[in-house]
Short mmCIF file of C-alpha atoms in Angstrom, two decimals:
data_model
loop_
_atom_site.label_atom_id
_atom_site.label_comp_id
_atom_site.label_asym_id
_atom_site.label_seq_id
_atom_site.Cartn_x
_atom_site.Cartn_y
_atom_site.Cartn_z
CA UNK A 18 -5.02 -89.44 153.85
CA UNK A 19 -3.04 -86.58 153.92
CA UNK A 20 -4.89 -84.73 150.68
CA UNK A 21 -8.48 -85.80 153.00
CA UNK A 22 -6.51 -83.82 156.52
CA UNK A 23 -5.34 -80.71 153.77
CA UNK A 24 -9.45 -80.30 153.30
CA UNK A 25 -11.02 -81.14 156.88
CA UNK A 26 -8.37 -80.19 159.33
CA UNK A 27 -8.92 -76.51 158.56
CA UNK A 28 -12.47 -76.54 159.33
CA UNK A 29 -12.17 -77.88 163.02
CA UNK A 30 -8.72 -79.15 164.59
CA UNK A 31 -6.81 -76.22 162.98
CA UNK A 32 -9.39 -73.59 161.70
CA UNK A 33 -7.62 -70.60 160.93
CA UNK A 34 -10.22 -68.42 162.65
CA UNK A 35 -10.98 -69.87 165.91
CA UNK A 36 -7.80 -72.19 166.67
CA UNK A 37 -5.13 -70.03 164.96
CA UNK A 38 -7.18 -66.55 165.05
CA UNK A 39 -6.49 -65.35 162.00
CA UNK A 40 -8.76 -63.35 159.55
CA UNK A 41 -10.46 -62.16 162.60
CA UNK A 42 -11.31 -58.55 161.11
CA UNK A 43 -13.20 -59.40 158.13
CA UNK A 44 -15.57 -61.62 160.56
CA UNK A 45 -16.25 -58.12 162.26
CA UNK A 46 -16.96 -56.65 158.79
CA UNK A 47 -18.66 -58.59 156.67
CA UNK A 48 -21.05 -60.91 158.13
CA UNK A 49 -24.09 -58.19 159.57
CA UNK A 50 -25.85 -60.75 156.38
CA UNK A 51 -25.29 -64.18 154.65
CA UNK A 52 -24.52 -63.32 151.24
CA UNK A 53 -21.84 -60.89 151.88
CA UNK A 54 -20.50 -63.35 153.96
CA UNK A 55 -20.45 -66.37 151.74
CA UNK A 56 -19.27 -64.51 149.21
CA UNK A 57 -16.01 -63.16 150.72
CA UNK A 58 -15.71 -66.71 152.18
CA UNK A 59 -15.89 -67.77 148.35
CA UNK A 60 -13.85 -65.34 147.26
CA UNK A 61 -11.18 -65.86 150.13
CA UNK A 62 -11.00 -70.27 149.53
CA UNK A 63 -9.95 -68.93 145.69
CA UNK A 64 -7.21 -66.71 146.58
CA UNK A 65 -5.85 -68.69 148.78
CA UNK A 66 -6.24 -71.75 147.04
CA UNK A 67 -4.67 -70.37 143.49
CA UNK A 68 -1.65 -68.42 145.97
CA UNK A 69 -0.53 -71.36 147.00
CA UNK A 70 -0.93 -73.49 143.86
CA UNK A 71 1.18 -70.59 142.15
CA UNK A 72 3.61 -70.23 145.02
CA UNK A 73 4.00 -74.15 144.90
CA UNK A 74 4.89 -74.15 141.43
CA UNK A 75 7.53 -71.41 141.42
CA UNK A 76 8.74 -71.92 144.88
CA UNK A 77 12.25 -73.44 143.82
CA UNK A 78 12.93 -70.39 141.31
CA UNK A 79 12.34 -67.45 143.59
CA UNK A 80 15.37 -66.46 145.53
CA UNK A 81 14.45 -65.81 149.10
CA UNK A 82 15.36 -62.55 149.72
CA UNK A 83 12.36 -61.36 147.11
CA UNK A 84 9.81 -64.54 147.98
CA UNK A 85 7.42 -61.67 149.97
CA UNK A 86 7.25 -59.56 147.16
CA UNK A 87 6.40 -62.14 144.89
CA UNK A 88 4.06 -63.55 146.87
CA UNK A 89 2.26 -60.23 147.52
CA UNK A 90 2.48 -59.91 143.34
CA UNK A 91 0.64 -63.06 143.15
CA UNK A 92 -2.08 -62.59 145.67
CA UNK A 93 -2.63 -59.12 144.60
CA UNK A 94 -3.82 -60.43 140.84
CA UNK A 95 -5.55 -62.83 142.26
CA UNK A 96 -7.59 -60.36 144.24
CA UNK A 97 -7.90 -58.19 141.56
CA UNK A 98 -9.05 -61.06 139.46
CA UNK A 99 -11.80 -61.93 142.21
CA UNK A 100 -12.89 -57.73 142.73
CA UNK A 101 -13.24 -57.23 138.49
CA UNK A 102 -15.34 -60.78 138.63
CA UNK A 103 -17.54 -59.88 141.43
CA UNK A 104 -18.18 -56.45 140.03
CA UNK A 105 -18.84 -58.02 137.06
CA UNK A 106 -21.65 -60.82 137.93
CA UNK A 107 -22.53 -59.55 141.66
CA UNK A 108 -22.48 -56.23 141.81
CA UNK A 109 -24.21 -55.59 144.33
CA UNK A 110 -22.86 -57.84 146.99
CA UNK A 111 -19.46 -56.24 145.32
CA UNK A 112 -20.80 -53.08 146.49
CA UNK A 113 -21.62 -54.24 150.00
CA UNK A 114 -17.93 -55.87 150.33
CA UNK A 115 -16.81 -52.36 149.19
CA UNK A 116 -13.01 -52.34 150.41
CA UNK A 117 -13.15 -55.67 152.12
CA UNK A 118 -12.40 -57.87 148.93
CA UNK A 119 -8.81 -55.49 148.10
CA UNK A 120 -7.82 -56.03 151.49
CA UNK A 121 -7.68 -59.82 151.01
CA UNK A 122 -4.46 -59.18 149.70
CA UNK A 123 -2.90 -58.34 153.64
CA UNK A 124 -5.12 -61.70 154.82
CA UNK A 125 -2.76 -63.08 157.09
CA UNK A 126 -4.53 -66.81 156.27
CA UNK A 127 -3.11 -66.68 152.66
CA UNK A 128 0.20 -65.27 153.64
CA UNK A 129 0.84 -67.92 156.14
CA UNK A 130 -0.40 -70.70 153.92
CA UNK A 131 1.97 -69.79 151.53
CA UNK A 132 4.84 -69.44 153.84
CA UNK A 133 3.83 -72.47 155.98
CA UNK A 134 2.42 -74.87 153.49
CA UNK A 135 3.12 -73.91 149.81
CA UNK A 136 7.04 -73.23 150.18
CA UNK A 137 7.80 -76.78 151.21
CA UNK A 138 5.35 -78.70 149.63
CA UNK A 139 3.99 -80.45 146.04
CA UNK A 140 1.57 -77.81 143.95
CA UNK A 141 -1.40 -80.58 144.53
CA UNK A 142 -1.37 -80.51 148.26
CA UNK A 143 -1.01 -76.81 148.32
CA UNK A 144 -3.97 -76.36 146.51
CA UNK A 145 -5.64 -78.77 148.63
CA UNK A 146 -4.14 -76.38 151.51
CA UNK A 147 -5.51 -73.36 150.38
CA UNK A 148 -8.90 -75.01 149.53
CA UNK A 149 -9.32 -76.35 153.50
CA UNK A 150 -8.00 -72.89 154.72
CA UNK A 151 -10.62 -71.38 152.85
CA UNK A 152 -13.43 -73.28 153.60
CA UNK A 153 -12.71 -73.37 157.42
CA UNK A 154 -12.58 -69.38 156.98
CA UNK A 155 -15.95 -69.23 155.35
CA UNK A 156 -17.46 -71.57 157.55
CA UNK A 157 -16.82 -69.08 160.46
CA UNK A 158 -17.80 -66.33 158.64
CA UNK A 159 -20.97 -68.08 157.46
CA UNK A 160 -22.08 -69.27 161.30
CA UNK A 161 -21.10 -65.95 162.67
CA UNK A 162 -23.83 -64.32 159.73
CA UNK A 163 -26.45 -67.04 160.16
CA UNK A 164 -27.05 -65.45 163.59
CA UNK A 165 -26.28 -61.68 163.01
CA UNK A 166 -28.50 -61.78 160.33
CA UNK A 167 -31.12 -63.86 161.46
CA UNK A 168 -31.78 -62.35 164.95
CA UNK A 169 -30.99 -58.58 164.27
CA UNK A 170 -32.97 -58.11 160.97
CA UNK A 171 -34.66 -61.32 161.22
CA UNK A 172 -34.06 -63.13 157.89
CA UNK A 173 -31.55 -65.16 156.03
CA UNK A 174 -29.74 -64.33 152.71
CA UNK A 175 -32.55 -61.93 152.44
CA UNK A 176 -35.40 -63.83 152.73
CA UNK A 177 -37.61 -62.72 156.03
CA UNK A 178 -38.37 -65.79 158.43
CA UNK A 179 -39.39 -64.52 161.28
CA UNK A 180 -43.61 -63.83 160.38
CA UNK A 181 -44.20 -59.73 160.49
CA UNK A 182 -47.76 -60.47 162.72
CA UNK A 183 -44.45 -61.36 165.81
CA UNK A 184 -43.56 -58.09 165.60
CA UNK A 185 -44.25 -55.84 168.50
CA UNK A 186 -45.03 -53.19 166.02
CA UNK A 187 -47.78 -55.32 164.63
CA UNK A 188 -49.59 -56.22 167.94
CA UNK A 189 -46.91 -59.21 168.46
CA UNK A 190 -44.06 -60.41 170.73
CA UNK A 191 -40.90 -60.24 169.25
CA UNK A 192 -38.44 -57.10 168.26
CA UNK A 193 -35.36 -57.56 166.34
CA UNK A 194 -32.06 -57.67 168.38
CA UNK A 195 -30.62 -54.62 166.93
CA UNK A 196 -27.38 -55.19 168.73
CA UNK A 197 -26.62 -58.04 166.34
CA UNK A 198 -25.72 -55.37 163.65
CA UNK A 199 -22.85 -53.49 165.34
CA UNK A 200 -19.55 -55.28 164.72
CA UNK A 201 -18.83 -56.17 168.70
CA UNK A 202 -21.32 -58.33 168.76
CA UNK A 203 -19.52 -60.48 165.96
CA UNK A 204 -16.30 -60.56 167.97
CA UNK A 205 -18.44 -61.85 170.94
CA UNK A 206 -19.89 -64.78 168.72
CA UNK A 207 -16.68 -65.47 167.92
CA UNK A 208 -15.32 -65.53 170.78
CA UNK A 209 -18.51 -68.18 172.29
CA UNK A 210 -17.68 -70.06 168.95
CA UNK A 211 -13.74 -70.33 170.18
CA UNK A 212 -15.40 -71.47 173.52
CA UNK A 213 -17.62 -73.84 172.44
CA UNK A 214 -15.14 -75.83 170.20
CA UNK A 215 -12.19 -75.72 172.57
CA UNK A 216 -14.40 -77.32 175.53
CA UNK A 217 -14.95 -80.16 172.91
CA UNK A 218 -11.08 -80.05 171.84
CA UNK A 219 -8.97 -80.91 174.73
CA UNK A 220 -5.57 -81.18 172.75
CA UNK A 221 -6.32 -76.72 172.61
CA UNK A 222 -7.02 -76.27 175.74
CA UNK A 223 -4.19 -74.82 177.93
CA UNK A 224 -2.89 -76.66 180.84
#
């Protein structure tokens, strides 16, 4: 039970995005399409996961007074890792990223999973950990895209839905909300998504 509320509990009751509001910039960055946006969601559930596996393992040899440093040691090859696999096999979306994927290393999600989670407990769980913390990051990231992408350049992942004869330019009705493109309007989806699930969450709501 408690490996099955590592995995789900990030991805509602304690999503690092919308209940603990974390990782907030990179929603502003990267998510004008889907694959950017699934892929730095990817790339983030890896890091984190493999930080705290690693931070689990050695967390009863590291003296405290040099845990951060280590820590940052272990993220940062892990990011570099990620970037050199990316450029690599997805190049493109690598180029799209462009700085985003090195500053995973100052994520505050994988720094606090390690220092909340993967100091005190068993490697397994912390993977676990880092896995949910991941997933509820990229599932934010991914529902925030979905409508950036769909209703300000009117396709998904890069494939056009909405039929070109709907365009106004084309004797239709529809025009491309070109608002959905500029990063503010990503904090304000956000924000309705932090709405939305803390009218359904009464335990977040504040008296």
């Amino acid at each position: 039970m408690s490996n099955w509320k590592n995995l789900t509990g990030p991805l509602s009751s304690n999503n690092p995005v919308i209940v603990q509001i974390l990782g907030i910039c990179s929603a502003l960055a990267v998510t004008v399409k889907m694959e950017p946006a699934l892929v730095m969601g990817l790339s983030v559930i890896v890091v984190t996961a493999f930080a705290n596996l690693v931070m689990s393992l050695l967390r009863n040899g590291i003296p405290s007074r040099i845990r951060i440093i280590v820590q940052l040691v272990v993220i940062a090859a892990l990011v570099i890792l990620v970037d050199q696999f990316l450029k690599a096999f997805v190049y493109d979306v690598s180029k799209q990223l462009s700085v985003y994927v090195g500053l995973i290393i100052t994520n505050c999600i994988i720094m606090g999973r390690v220092e909340a989670y993967a100091l005190g407990n068993k490697p397994w769980d912390s993977f676990l950990d880092g896995i949910g913390n991941g997933l509820g990051y990229a599932a934010i990231l991914l529902i925030v895209a979905f409508f950036r992408e769909l209703f300000g350049s009117g396709s998904l992942f890069g494939i056009q839905l909405i039929p070109e004869s709907w365009y106004i330019a084309n004797g239709g009705f529809y025009s491309n909300v070109g608002i959905m493109l500029f990063p503010p309007m990503a904090l304000i989806i956000v924000g309705t998504i932090i709405w939305v699930h803390r009218s359904f969450n009464k335990d977040l709501q504040e008296k």
